Amino acid sequence: SANAVRPDGRTAAAADSSVQVHSCHSPARQVDVLREVLLGLLHDDPTLEPRDIVVMCPDIETYAPLIVADFGLGELAGDTHPAHRLRVQLADRALTQTNPLLAVAAELLEIAGSRATATAVLNLAHTDPVRARFGFTDNDLAQITTWVRTANIRWGFDPHTRERYGLSHIVHNTWRFGLDRILTGVAMSDDSQAWLDTALPLDDVGSSQVELAGKLAEFVARLQSAVDKLDGTRPLTEWITALRDGVAELAYAGTDAWQSAHLQRELTRVLEDAAARSDTALRLADVRVLMTGHLAGRPTRANFRTGTLTVCTMVPMRSVPHRVVCLLGVDDGVFPRLDLPDGD
């Protein structure tokens, strides 16, 4: 039959390395081994070019930072390694990685469904669109981080946002508590030990930093306003409007006008995809799942055959034009994927 094993006349050549399997102990080690194998292939075969190589990965977002670190750092590392001269093209990236405004939208949804921790809010402040909106410099962000740590800001915008956790009677360690300390510290010193209501002025906040303190207060106020609108149960249209308005208040694309247009286009596409059930009342958790699925990586042909080594997701038939096909990150539980249907 066609499924019978017929070894007659077939022998494995000792020099045949057309199929290789490398067992590695971590994602970082996998990328290191991949780099050395590819360099060996390129060295042994002068006719082989980087454009003839494709690396397919089931979870590209996990491996993308590792690949960027191991390949294509010639200008920064001074060609200290042959792999640094290899140019790598990452395809099928998540939309949040290619458009910073969509990344702000995703982080805004995460903060709205969380405790608004100091780390999450500071991470949002470090994104390029938010920095452009409020004019934060590197020194500004370093100073803000110091203020947040010194003022003991931990989580929650104010006592009201702590109601769901049963801690509405505690104002300490909230953003409101910390901002009061920072703003009063502009005018007073904590050496006097003078309290203003529940605020003890934060020391070492100079009068020259009043503008930065005001920027921080404005940023947190706008973020809290956006988060307050991302609450309750409402139709998807209202959720998308609230999300669009929140991003507009917090982020600025600068000269990259395509980012704003792309944001509007993707949010409109979400509404169009759900047009048949647009009147269904949704909660924040539902919207987060919906947006996470929409903003995930999607197969594209735009980044292929550009003359560089291509890294992409695993989609059938994409490897046909390539002489070398590498599978990266094929770990147990990751590939094959276990797509179990949700039970009722």
Rosetta silent file (secondary structure, phi, psi, omega in degrees, C-alpha in Angstrom):
SEQUENCE: SANAVRPDGRTAAAADSSVQVHSCHSPARQVDVLREVLLGLLHDDPTLEPRDIVVMCPDIETYAPLIVADFGLGELAGDTHPAHRLRVQLADRALTQTNPLLAVAAELLEIAGSRATATAVLNLAHTDPVRARFGFTDNDLAQITTWVRTANIRWGFDPHTRERYGLSHIVHNTWRFGLDRILTGVAMSDDSQAWLDTALPLDDVGSSQVELAGKLAEFVARLQSAVDKLDGTRPLTEWITALRDGVAELAYAGTDAWQSAHLQRELTRVLEDAAARSDTALRLADVRVLMTGHLAGRPTRANFRTGTLTVCTMVPMRSVPHRVVCLLGVDDGVFPRLDLPDGD
SCORE:     score description
SCORE:     0.000 S_00000001
   1 L     0.000  172.936 -176.883    0.000    0.000    0.000 S_00000001
   2 L   -69.099  -21.988 -177.495    0.977    3.662   -0.234 S_00000001
   3 L   -92.572    4.847 -178.175    1.644    3.823    3.497 S_00000001
   4 L   -73.953  146.343  176.846    4.108    0.946    3.540 S_00000001
   5 L   -84.610  122.641 -178.534    7.694    1.581    4.604 S_00000001
   6 L  -124.187   84.673 -177.200   10.070    0.769    1.684 S_00000001
   7 L   -78.907   -4.804 -174.744   13.676    1.252    2.829 S_00000001
   8 L   -61.814  130.423  176.796   15.139   -0.728   -0.082 S_00000001
   9 L    79.953    2.092 -179.687   17.713    1.255   -1.988 S_00000001
  10 L  -114.871  124.545  177.400   17.633    4.166    0.470 S_00000001
  11 L  -133.292  144.292  179.277   20.576    4.881    2.717 S_00000001
  12 L   -81.829  118.919  179.480   21.301    7.906    4.879 S_00000001
  13 L   -74.170  138.162 -176.691   24.441    9.661    3.690 S_00000001
  14 L   -64.163  -30.234 -177.090   26.788   10.593    6.512 S_00000001
  15 L   -91.008    0.279 -176.754   27.361   14.063    5.065 S_00000001
  16 L   -80.603  112.329  177.779   23.680   14.794    4.490 S_00000001
  17 L  -120.816   31.589 -176.943   22.582   17.573    6.855 S_00000001
  18 L   -67.181  -24.336  175.557   19.586   18.763    4.854 S_00000001
  19 L  -124.211  120.993 -179.229   17.354   18.127    7.887 S_00000001
  20 L  -127.129  143.960  175.017   18.628   19.143   11.312 S_00000001
  21 L  -126.260  124.388 -179.811   16.997   19.117   14.733 S_00000001
  22 L  -117.875  123.365  177.826   18.516   21.136   17.574 S_00000001
  23 L   -96.707  118.895 -175.958   17.291   20.706   21.139 S_00000001
  24 L  -124.444  156.331 -170.434   17.875   23.872   23.181 S_00000001
  25 L   -92.350   -5.750 -178.802   17.110   24.723   26.775 S_00000001
  26 L  -160.061  160.374  176.552   15.639   28.217   26.344 S_00000001
  27 H   -57.238  -41.390 -179.889   14.265   30.625   23.714 S_00000001
  28 H   -62.371  -41.427  179.172   17.446   32.714   23.884 S_00000001
  29 H   -67.222  -35.091  177.109   19.598   29.637   23.292 S_00000001
  30 H   -59.564  -43.376  179.981   17.389   28.625   20.363 S_00000001
  31 H   -67.818  -37.633  177.591   18.080   31.966   18.671 S_00000001
  32 H   -61.485  -45.897  179.919   21.812   31.646   19.377 S_00000001
  33 H   -65.888  -41.311  177.267   21.932   28.199   17.754 S_00000001
  34 H   -56.846  -44.406 -179.367   19.844   29.423   14.818 S_00000001
  35 H   -59.757  -46.660 -177.824   22.318   32.239   14.254 S_00000001
  36 H   -68.096  -38.056  179.267   25.329   29.917   14.207 S_00000001
  37 H   -64.309  -44.502 -179.317   23.621   27.377   11.911 S_00000001
  38 H   -65.214  -40.373  177.440   22.652   30.068    9.408 S_00000001
  39 H   -62.539  -38.475  177.357   26.166   31.542    9.434 S_00000001
  40 H   -64.335  -42.212  179.282   27.558   28.072    8.772 S_00000001
  41 H   -64.703  -42.793 -179.654   25.201   27.529    5.832 S_00000001
  42 H   -67.188  -33.065  179.343   26.019   30.910    4.316 S_00000001
  43 H   -73.125  -38.185 -175.946   29.749   30.258    4.720 S_00000001
  44 H   -77.777  -26.092 -176.254   29.625   26.772    3.185 S_00000001
  45 L  -123.958   99.664 -178.559   27.477   27.734    0.182 S_00000001
  46 L   -63.295  -21.645 -179.409   28.525   30.952   -1.617 S_00000001
  47 L   -81.156  -12.788 -179.148   25.390   30.777   -3.789 S_00000001
  48 L   -81.350  131.220  179.441   23.102   30.958   -0.751 S_00000001
  49 L  -120.302  157.914 -179.743   21.848   34.459    0.092 S_00000001
  50 H   -55.966  -31.790 -179.179   19.862   35.758    3.100 S_00000001
  51 H   -68.003  -14.710  178.801   16.790   36.253    0.893 S_00000001
  52 H   -87.276    2.553 -174.542   16.763   32.480    0.331 S_00000001
  53 E  -115.021  134.447  173.761   16.244   31.851    4.066 S_00000001
  54 E  -129.090  137.028  176.163   12.965   31.975    5.987 S_00000001
  55 E  -113.050  118.991 -177.422   12.531   31.429    9.723 S_00000001
  56 E  -107.062  133.689 -172.411    9.031   30.361   10.733 S_00000001
  57 L  -139.078  128.329 -179.386    7.939   30.733   14.333 S_00000001
  58 L   -69.102  -24.523 -178.870    4.562   29.919   15.953 S_00000001
  59 L  -130.404   80.164 -171.486    4.969   32.711   18.559 S_00000001
  60 H   -69.124  -30.024 -177.494    6.809   35.528   16.814 S_00000001
  61 H   -67.122  -31.130  178.630    6.188   38.152   19.519 S_00000001
  62 H   -70.575  -37.634 -173.276    8.137   36.108   22.080 S_00000001
  63 H   -93.922  -15.233 -176.739   11.140   35.643   19.816 S_00000001
  64 H   -56.793  -48.942  179.287   11.182   39.021   18.033 S_00000001
  65 H   -62.139  -34.277  179.907   13.224   40.872   20.726 S_00000001
  66 H   -69.881  -37.758  178.850   15.704   37.989   20.891 S_00000001
  67 H   -68.254  -42.326  178.373   16.138   37.958   17.111 S_00000001
  68 H   -61.280  -36.148 -178.997   16.641   41.717   16.997 S_00000001
  69 H   -72.618  -31.156 -175.339   19.302   41.376   19.711 S_00000001
  70 H   -92.740  -21.842 -176.961   21.186   38.569   17.946 S_00000001
  71 L  -120.808  154.803  166.927   20.981   39.790   14.344 S_00000001
  72 L    63.120   35.527  178.244   21.529   43.046   12.527 S_00000001
  73 L  -108.789   27.652 -174.925   23.363   45.076   15.176 S_00000001
  74 H   -56.111  -44.167 -177.138   26.300   45.997   12.934 S_00000001
  75 H   -68.318  -32.574 -176.754   25.999   49.747   13.376 S_00000001
  76 H   -87.651  -38.901 -174.361   25.692   49.495   17.156 S_00000001
  77 H   -94.173   -4.628  178.144   28.059   46.622   17.881 S_00000001
  78 L    71.256   33.187  178.025   30.743   47.540   15.342 S_00000001
  79 L    55.902   41.107  179.989   30.514   44.260   13.378 S_00000001
  80 L   -74.750  -13.841 -179.629   31.857   42.295   16.325 S_00000001
  81 L  -140.182  140.498 -179.165   30.041   39.202   15.068 S_00000001
  82 H   -55.632  -30.938 -178.533   29.354   38.055   11.476 S_00000001
  83 H   -67.956  -19.452 -179.236   25.627   37.819   12.227 S_00000001
  84 H   -69.893  -14.680  177.268   25.518   41.553   12.880 S_00000001
  85 H   -90.193   -4.942  178.028   25.886   42.116    9.141 S_00000001
  86 L   -82.653  129.275  175.259   22.743   40.089    8.438 S_00000001
  87 L   -92.858  131.715 -176.273   19.618   42.154    7.856 S_00000001
  88 E  -118.983  135.150  177.658   16.467   40.588    9.253 S_00000001
  89 E  -112.381  119.599  178.197   12.878   41.419    8.298 S_00000001
  90 E   -92.931  120.551  178.979   10.191   40.585   10.869 S_00000001
  91 L  -106.249  165.627  172.787    6.823   39.872    9.289 S_00000001
  92 L    62.193   29.518  178.008    3.367   39.281   10.789 S_00000001
  93 L   -70.650  155.752  175.659    3.996   41.451   13.850 S_00000001
  94 L   -64.751  149.671 -178.303    1.072   42.421   16.073 S_00000001
  95 H   -61.708  -28.814  178.746   -0.498   45.782   15.221 S_00000001
  96 H   -68.513  -19.188  178.310    0.486   47.082   18.656 S_00000001
  97 H   -88.583  -24.910 -177.163    4.139   46.585   17.645 S_00000001
  98 H   -97.196  -22.418  179.633    3.857   48.378   14.307 S_00000001
  99 L  -127.409  109.820 -177.855    1.621   51.300   15.352 S_00000001
 100 H   -60.068  -29.637  179.206    2.414   53.030   18.683 S_00000001
 101 H   -66.900  -38.167  176.186   -1.094   54.545   18.878 S_00000001
 102 H   -68.292  -31.155  174.985   -2.643   51.093   18.839 S_00000001
 103 H   -65.842  -39.047  176.276   -0.183   50.110   21.568 S_00000001
 104 H   -63.008  -42.624  178.482   -1.465   53.050   23.642 S_00000001
 105 H   -60.126  -42.817  179.799   -5.053   51.871   23.042 S_00000001
 106 H   -65.808  -42.122  179.348   -4.154   48.356   24.218 S_00000001
 107 H   -67.482  -34.656  177.894   -2.383   49.659   27.345 S_00000001
 108 H   -62.998  -41.616  177.035   -5.334   51.938   28.094 S_00000001
 109 H   -64.940  -37.497  179.367   -7.671   48.937   28.064 S_00000001
 110 H   -65.947  -44.106 -179.554   -5.284   47.042   30.349 S_00000001
 111 H   -65.802  -37.649 -179.447   -5.112   49.893   32.873 S_00000001
 112 H   -62.904  -29.547 -179.340   -8.903   50.305   32.805 S_00000001
 113 L   -99.380   11.494 -177.097   -9.316   46.683   33.849 S_00000001
 114 L  -124.920 -165.731 -178.235   -6.564   46.717   36.467 S_00000001
 115 L   -89.456    7.097 -177.778   -5.608   48.550   39.664 S_00000001
 116 L    54.200   58.174 -178.461   -3.796   51.352   37.807 S_00000001
 117 E   -69.691  160.276  179.061   -0.463   50.449   39.365 S_00000001
 118 H   -59.861  -39.146 -179.020    2.443   52.874   39.368 S_00000001
 119 H   -63.553  -45.235 -178.247    4.352   50.596   36.993 S_00000001
 120 H   -64.759  -42.850 -178.809    1.527   50.436   34.432 S_00000001
 121 H   -68.258  -40.762  177.926    0.946   54.195   34.436 S_00000001
 122 H   -66.242  -37.481  176.963    4.674   54.964   34.169 S_00000001
 123 H   -61.626  -40.081  177.426    5.032   52.493   31.305 S_00000001
 124 H   -63.919  -40.376  179.669    2.261   54.333   29.469 S_00000001
 125 H   -64.964  -24.434 -178.371    4.028   57.651   30.094 S_00000001
 126 H   -82.581  -12.084 -179.611    7.191   56.232   28.506 S_00000001
 127 L   -69.011  147.962 -174.723    5.517   55.442   25.157 S_00000001
 128 H   -59.414  -44.243 -178.961    6.475   57.741   22.296 S_00000001
 129 H   -64.154  -36.415  178.863    2.963   59.094   21.508 S_00000001
 130 H   -70.831  -40.073  176.934    2.329   60.025   25.168 S_00000001
 131 H   -60.755  -39.553  179.698    5.751   61.636   25.447 S_00000001
 132 H   -67.685  -35.961 -179.081    4.978   63.669   22.329 S_00000001
 133 H   -67.578  -42.254 -174.104    1.608   64.778   23.731 S_00000001
 134 H  -104.529   -2.750  178.149    2.967   66.011   27.082 S_00000001
 135 L    71.052   31.397  178.331    6.519   66.888   26.078 S_00000001
 136 L   -74.239  128.156  172.637    8.182   64.417   28.450 S_00000001
 137 L   -97.418  174.536  177.369   11.960   64.179   28.015 S_00000001
 138 H   -60.091  -42.378  179.223   14.207   61.395   29.298 S_00000001
 139 H   -65.911  -37.274  177.656   15.188   63.564   32.269 S_00000001
 140 H   -60.730  -46.678 -177.428   11.525   64.363   32.936 S_00000001
 141 H   -67.291  -35.639  175.903   10.581   60.687   33.052 S_00000001
 142 H   -64.717  -40.603  178.932   13.519   59.881   35.327 S_00000001
 143 H   -67.374  -41.524  178.804   12.415   62.686   37.688 S_00000001
 144 H   -61.674  -43.153  179.096    8.772   61.534   37.602 S_00000001
 145 H   -60.564  -40.418  177.681    9.848   57.978   38.429 S_00000001
 146 H   -64.398  -44.146  177.841   11.813   59.297   41.413 S_00000001
 147 H   -59.259  -45.259 -178.271    8.815   61.322   42.600 S_00000001
 148 H   -61.210  -41.723  179.923    6.511   58.316   42.320 S_00000001
 149 H   -68.969  -42.661 -177.736    8.892   56.172   44.341 S_00000001
 150 H   -70.356  -35.531 -179.802    9.524   58.846   46.991 S_00000001
 151 L   -80.830   -1.730  177.465    5.839   59.749   47.330 S_00000001
 152 L    61.516   40.637  173.584    5.001   56.047   47.808 S_00000001
 153 L   -77.742  128.017 -177.549    2.478   55.892   44.961 S_00000001
 154 L  -118.560  -61.936 -177.659    1.426   52.282   44.551 S_00000001
 155 E  -161.338  160.421  179.357   -1.982   51.796   42.886 S_00000001
 156 L    83.742  135.103  178.572   -5.411   53.324   42.364 S_00000001
 157 L   -72.982  -43.442  179.715   -6.177   56.831   41.118 S_00000001
 158 L  -159.045  176.854 -179.524   -8.099   57.831   44.240 S_00000001
 159 H   -56.942  -31.205 -179.293  -10.213   56.224   46.986 S_00000001
 160 H   -61.914  -40.285 -178.635  -13.201   56.042   44.614 S_00000001
 161 H   -73.701   -7.147  177.630  -11.354   53.723   42.234 S_00000001
 162 H   -95.576    2.886 -176.318  -10.586   51.423   45.179 S_00000001
 163 H   -59.884  -40.550 -176.472  -14.240   50.777   45.964 S_00000001
 164 H   -65.088  -17.587  178.718  -14.329   47.497   44.040 S_00000001
 165 H  -100.858    3.129  179.267  -11.537   46.234   46.301 S_00000001
 166 L    72.452   24.565 -177.617  -13.267   47.363   49.502 S_00000001
 167 L  -123.988   32.899 -176.270  -10.559   49.926   50.292 S_00000001
 168 L   -68.914  -12.946 -178.639  -12.364   53.170   49.509 S_00000001
 169 L   -88.309   -1.818 -177.166  -11.561   54.509   52.998 S_00000001
 170 L  -111.941  115.539  179.103   -7.788   54.493   52.345 S_00000001
 171 L   -92.834  -19.689 -175.343   -6.362   57.430   50.404 S_00000001
 172 L   -64.525  145.590  176.483   -2.724   56.603   51.062 S_00000001
 173 L    69.025   11.880  172.853   -0.511   55.321   48.234 S_00000001
 174 L   -89.733  169.875  176.140   -2.985   56.370   45.525 S_00000001
 175 H   -65.010  -35.988  178.373   -2.108   58.664   42.649 S_00000001
 176 H   -63.750  -42.269  178.425   -4.238   61.393   44.232 S_00000001
 177 H   -61.809  -46.869 -177.544   -2.291   61.057   47.477 S_00000001
 178 H   -69.673  -39.369  179.156    1.069   61.165   45.701 S_00000001
 179 H   -65.715  -37.076  176.297    0.190   64.051   43.385 S_00000001
 180 H   -60.314  -40.466  178.416   -0.978   66.118   46.367 S_00000001
 181 H   -65.579  -41.958 -178.741    2.425   65.555   47.959 S_00000001
 182 H   -67.472  -45.311 -176.105    4.262   66.509   44.770 S_00000001
 183 H   -69.665  -38.568  176.062    2.194   69.623   44.069 S_00000001
 184 H   -71.579  -26.205  177.927    2.384   70.917   47.630 S_00000001
 185 H   -67.387  -20.671  176.493    6.108   70.155   47.595 S_00000001
 186 H   -65.043  -37.693 -175.236    6.535   72.787   44.877 S_00000001
 187 H   -97.806  -20.709 -174.757    5.472   75.516   47.310 S_00000001
 188 L  -132.508  167.735  175.591    6.571   74.047   50.646 S_00000001
 189 L  -115.291  147.103  179.849    9.298   71.924   52.157 S_00000001
 190 H   -76.848   -2.442  176.063    8.702   68.892   54.333 S_00000001
 191 H   -63.201  -30.147 -179.379   11.271   70.317   56.786 S_00000001
 192 H   -74.478  -13.456 -178.822    8.468   72.381   58.294 S_00000001
 193 L    56.446   31.244 -179.619    6.508   69.188   59.014 S_00000001
 194 L   -96.863  120.137  178.512    3.349   71.115   58.039 S_00000001
 195 L   -89.774  143.255  168.830    0.522   68.940   56.752 S_00000001
 196 E  -112.806  100.489 -173.070   -2.118   70.190   54.338 S_00000001
 197 L    57.597 -116.947 -179.072   -5.090   67.964   55.088 S_00000001
 198 L   -97.953    6.679 -174.654   -3.705   64.460   54.298 S_00000001
 199 E  -103.542  124.537  170.594   -0.763   65.697   52.233 S_00000001
 200 L   -99.523  117.118 -176.635    2.773   65.990   53.580 S_00000001
 201 L   -51.647  135.673  179.564    4.751   68.136   51.071 S_00000001
 202 L   -79.211  131.795 -178.360    7.336   66.137   49.171 S_00000001
 203 L   -76.332  160.088  175.900   10.876   67.347   49.716 S_00000001
 204 L    64.662   30.779  170.480   13.280   68.246   46.891 S_00000001
 205 L  -107.574   98.750 -174.902   10.579   69.454   44.487 S_00000001
 206 L   -74.642  158.733  178.761   12.027   72.758   43.332 S_00000001
 207 H   -64.156  -21.286  178.062   10.028   75.725   42.130 S_00000001
 208 H   -73.929  -11.958 -178.126   11.727   75.262   38.752 S_00000001
 209 H  -102.221   14.690 -178.172    9.947   71.917   38.398 S_00000001
 210 H   -63.797  -34.739  179.822    6.426   73.315   38.720 S_00000001
 211 H   -66.212  -42.271  179.084    5.836   72.867   34.976 S_00000001
 212 H   -65.505  -41.329  177.291    6.820   69.191   35.095 S_00000001
 213 H   -60.641  -39.243  177.466    4.611   68.628   38.147 S_00000001
 214 H   -66.154  -39.587  176.926    1.748   70.218   36.243 S_00000001
 215 H   -61.703  -42.854  179.622    2.373   67.986   33.213 S_00000001
 216 H   -63.464  -44.292  179.454    2.307   64.906   35.422 S_00000001
 217 H   -63.175  -39.218  178.820   -0.931   65.994   37.105 S_00000001
 218 H   -66.274  -41.537  178.478   -2.516   66.690   33.708 S_00000001
 219 H   -61.285  -47.064 -178.682   -1.423   63.301   32.361 S_00000001
 220 H   -66.863  -37.926  179.274   -2.853   61.409   35.336 S_00000001
 221 H   -64.064  -43.636  178.667   -6.091   63.436   35.233 S_00000001
 222 H   -66.223  -38.774  178.992   -6.603   62.675   31.538 S_00000001
 223 H   -64.824  -43.503  179.033   -5.784   59.012   32.084 S_00000001
 224 H   -63.890  -40.110  177.979   -8.260   58.747   34.962 S_00000001
 225 H   -61.967  -42.243  178.926  -10.944   60.464   32.871 S_00000001
 226 H   -65.632  -40.304 -179.699  -10.354   58.008   30.018 S_00000001
 227 H   -67.301  -38.419  179.164  -10.433   55.032   32.385 S_00000001
 228 H   -60.840  -32.711 -180.000  -13.674   56.234   33.998 S_00000001
 229 H   -77.657  -19.505  178.545  -15.335   56.189   30.570 S_00000001
 230 L   -93.866   61.073 -176.444  -14.159   52.626   29.973 S_00000001
 231 L  -148.720  160.332  176.512  -16.502   51.159   32.542 S_00000001
 232 L    92.020 -162.671  179.575  -19.965   49.706   32.815 S_00000001
 233 L  -127.108  120.439 -174.517  -22.019   47.758   30.295 S_00000001
 234 E  -156.446  167.720  178.039  -22.753   49.345   26.937 S_00000001
 235 E   -66.151  160.883 -176.467  -22.867   48.650   23.170 S_00000001
 236 H   -62.152  -34.179 -179.916  -19.630   48.229   21.264 S_00000001
 237 H   -57.611  -42.519 -179.843  -20.077   51.551   19.468 S_00000001
 238 H   -69.331  -35.363  177.662  -19.864   53.429   22.767 S_00000001
 239 H   -63.552  -45.760 -178.124  -16.816   51.429   23.845 S_00000001
 240 H   -65.443  -38.468  178.234  -14.967   52.239   20.615 S_00000001
 241 H   -63.390  -44.193  179.068  -15.885   55.922   20.904 S_00000001
 242 H   -63.930  -39.402  179.575  -14.599   56.051   24.481 S_00000001
 243 H   -67.605  -42.860  179.018  -11.381   54.282   23.476 S_00000001
 244 H   -62.221  -43.778  179.716  -10.835   56.596   20.500 S_00000001
 245 H   -65.448  -39.176  179.624  -11.393   59.686   22.665 S_00000001
 246 H   -63.050  -43.975  178.442   -9.047   58.368   25.349 S_00000001
 247 H   -64.572  -39.542  179.588   -6.210   57.803   22.884 S_00000001
 248 H   -62.819  -35.141 -179.744   -6.777   61.279   21.398 S_00000001
 249 H   -75.017  -28.816 -171.720   -6.459   62.842   24.861 S_00000001
 250 H  -102.830  -24.135 -169.654   -3.324   60.933   25.807 S_00000001
 251 L  -127.761  153.646  179.019   -1.338   60.412   22.622 S_00000001
 252 L  -139.939  126.683 -175.786   -0.025   62.407   19.694 S_00000001
 253 L   -80.881  -13.440 -179.626    1.355   60.844   16.520 S_00000001
 254 L    68.878 -131.509 -178.259    3.422   63.893   15.547 S_00000001
 255 L   -79.802  -10.615 -179.413    4.533   63.855   11.930 S_00000001
 256 L   -86.568   74.937 -177.033    3.454   60.215   11.484 S_00000001
 257 H   -65.222  -22.686 -179.412   -0.076   60.965   10.338 S_00000001
 258 H   -62.944  -27.949 -179.226   -0.456   57.409    9.052 S_00000001
 259 H   -65.710  -42.117  178.311   -0.633   56.182   12.651 S_00000001
 260 H   -65.304  -43.942  179.437   -3.799   58.179   13.363 S_00000001
 261 H   -63.423  -39.899  178.753   -5.382   57.083   10.092 S_00000001
 262 H   -64.950  -41.063  177.512   -4.452   53.468   10.819 S_00000001
 263 H   -59.168  -49.113 -179.742   -5.943   53.706   14.316 S_00000001
 264 H   -61.283  -40.467 -178.212   -9.239   55.053   12.960 S_00000001
 265 H   -65.676  -41.856 -178.598   -9.295   52.381   10.249 S_00000001
 266 H   -69.669  -39.865  178.093   -8.713   49.507   12.668 S_00000001
 267 H   -66.367  -36.991  176.129  -11.336   50.721   15.159 S_00000001
 268 H   -65.309  -37.241  179.222  -13.827   51.122   12.303 S_00000001
 269 H   -65.852  -36.211  176.528  -13.015   47.598   11.165 S_00000001
 270 H   -60.489  -42.887  178.618  -13.798   46.272   14.638 S_00000001
 271 H   -65.643  -40.549 -179.140  -17.243   47.879   14.414 S_00000001
 272 H   -65.838  -38.773  179.966  -17.816   46.539   10.910 S_00000001
 273 H   -65.889  -28.104 -178.369  -16.873   42.999   11.944 S_00000001
 274 L  -106.764   21.342 -174.964  -19.410   43.174   14.796 S_00000001
 275 H   -60.526  -34.778 -176.567  -22.112   45.041   12.848 S_00000001
 276 H   -68.230  -22.722 -178.837  -24.591   42.165   13.125 S_00000001
 277 H  -128.886   37.258 -176.293  -24.491   42.310   16.931 S_00000001
 278 L   -67.105  -20.859 -178.769  -23.621   45.957   17.469 S_00000001
 279 L   -87.483   -5.296 -178.729  -26.508   46.426   19.931 S_00000001
 280 L   -68.213  130.586  179.331  -25.255   43.691   22.275 S_00000001
 281 E   -75.273  128.775 -177.430  -24.251   45.097   25.657 S_00000001
 282 E  -119.608  153.057  172.360  -20.624   44.322   26.429 S_00000001
 283 L   -99.630  170.087 -179.351  -18.442   44.579   29.504 S_00000001
 284 H   -58.942  -40.998 -179.656  -14.844   45.767   29.588 S_00000001
 285 H   -59.997  -38.021  178.369  -13.562   42.188   29.753 S_00000001
 286 H   -65.672  -41.836 -179.041  -15.450   41.375   26.536 S_00000001
 287 H   -67.243  -38.453  178.758  -14.001   44.402   24.752 S_00000001
 288 H   -62.911  -43.005  177.718  -10.470   43.554   25.891 S_00000001
 289 H   -64.355  -42.505  179.722  -10.778   40.027   24.479 S_00000001
 290 H   -61.328  -46.736 -178.186  -12.244   41.393   21.253 S_00000001
 291 H   -70.604  -36.052  178.783   -9.473   43.968   20.805 S_00000001
 292 H   -60.971  -42.990  177.818   -6.713   41.527   21.772 S_00000001
 293 H   -66.354  -36.180 -177.704   -7.812   39.177   19.022 S_00000001
 294 H   -74.574  -33.734 -176.098   -8.073   41.988   16.496 S_00000001
 295 H   -88.059   -0.841 -179.840   -4.683   43.518   17.301 S_00000001
 296 L   -69.318  167.232 -179.970   -2.828   40.204   17.173 S_00000001
 297 L   -63.461  147.587  179.590   -0.405   39.436   14.360 S_00000001
 298 L  -134.820  143.959 -178.971   -1.878   38.560   10.994 S_00000001
 299 L   -61.075  139.553  178.033   -0.273   36.917    7.956 S_00000001
 300 L  -147.165  155.327  177.989    0.941   39.352    5.286 S_00000001
 301 L  -103.971   -1.069 -173.709    3.017   39.180    2.136 S_00000001
 302 L   -65.005  -27.813 -173.073    4.341   42.748    2.320 S_00000001
 303 L  -102.046   16.286 -176.749    7.560   41.799    4.140 S_00000001
 304 L  -102.963  152.133  176.256    8.578   38.851    1.969 S_00000001
 305 L    55.377   45.999  179.958   11.293   38.573   -0.709 S_00000001
 306 L  -101.979    7.680 -178.847   12.834   41.927    0.188 S_00000001
 307 L    92.671   -0.951 -178.754   16.422   40.704   -0.036 S_00000001
 308 L  -116.016  166.922  173.085   16.704   40.071    3.706 S_00000001
 309 E   -69.491  127.286 -173.019   16.387   37.086    5.984 S_00000001
 310 E  -105.386  133.118  173.721   12.667   36.824    6.781 S_00000001
 311 E  -115.648  126.403 -174.174   11.125   35.805   10.112 S_00000001
 312 E  -145.822  176.301  175.367    7.394   35.073   10.002 S_00000001
 313 L   -81.730  170.408 -175.229    4.607   33.031   11.544 S_00000001
 314 L   -88.593  101.458  177.333    3.813   29.490   10.494 S_00000001
 315 L  -126.289  133.006 -177.031    1.400   29.618    7.559 S_00000001
 316 L   -56.203  143.396  172.379    1.217   26.789    4.986 S_00000001
 317 L    75.366   -1.199 -178.890    2.949   27.224    1.605 S_00000001
 318 L   -76.104  -18.972 -174.680    4.846   30.400    2.551 S_00000001
 319 L   -88.980    0.270 -173.341    8.186   28.597    2.572 S_00000001
 320 L   -56.158  -46.994 -175.275    7.987   27.444   -1.071 S_00000001
 321 L   -76.594    1.197 -172.302   10.341   30.089   -2.635 S_00000001
 322 L  -104.652  141.149  179.812   13.043   29.628    0.029 S_00000001
 323 L   -81.330  -28.871  179.476   15.995   27.251   -0.124 S_00000001
 324 E  -122.677  123.926  179.612   16.431   27.122    3.667 S_00000001
 325 E  -119.695  121.638 -179.991   13.423   26.805    5.977 S_00000001
 326 E  -114.833  138.482  174.836   13.954   27.032    9.752 S_00000001
 327 E  -108.779  120.165 -175.009   11.366   26.326   12.412 S_00000001
 328 L  -116.290  137.122  175.980   12.008   28.266   15.619 S_00000001
 329 L    73.979   30.178  178.745   10.252   27.860   18.959 S_00000001
 330 L   -85.398   71.816 -176.932    8.468   24.599   18.129 S_00000001
 331 L   -93.979  160.006  176.754    8.054   23.746   21.785 S_00000001
 332 L   -63.264  130.482 -178.455    5.674   21.329   23.399 S_00000001
 333 L    91.979  -20.627  177.497    2.347   23.051   24.038 S_00000001
 334 L   -95.763  -41.377  176.160    3.137   25.838   21.566 S_00000001
 335 L  -141.484  129.764   -4.848    3.063   23.757   18.389 S_00000001
 336 L   -69.775  149.138 -178.263    0.793   22.144   17.489 S_00000001
 337 L   -71.619  148.843  177.612   -1.570   24.558   19.132 S_00000001
 338 L  -104.078   88.974  179.630   -4.364   23.274   21.338 S_00000001
 339 L   -92.153   92.060  179.686   -7.415   25.237   20.171 S_00000001
 340 L   -92.033  132.397  178.808  -10.158   23.942   22.417 S_00000001
 341 L   -67.573  144.551  178.063  -13.658   25.337   21.813 S_00000001
 342 L   -68.263  133.944  177.491  -15.199   27.235   24.697 S_00000001
 343 L   -77.231  161.425  179.978  -17.811   25.217   26.515 S_00000001
 344 L   -85.329    0.000    0.000  -21.306   26.505   27.104 S_00000001
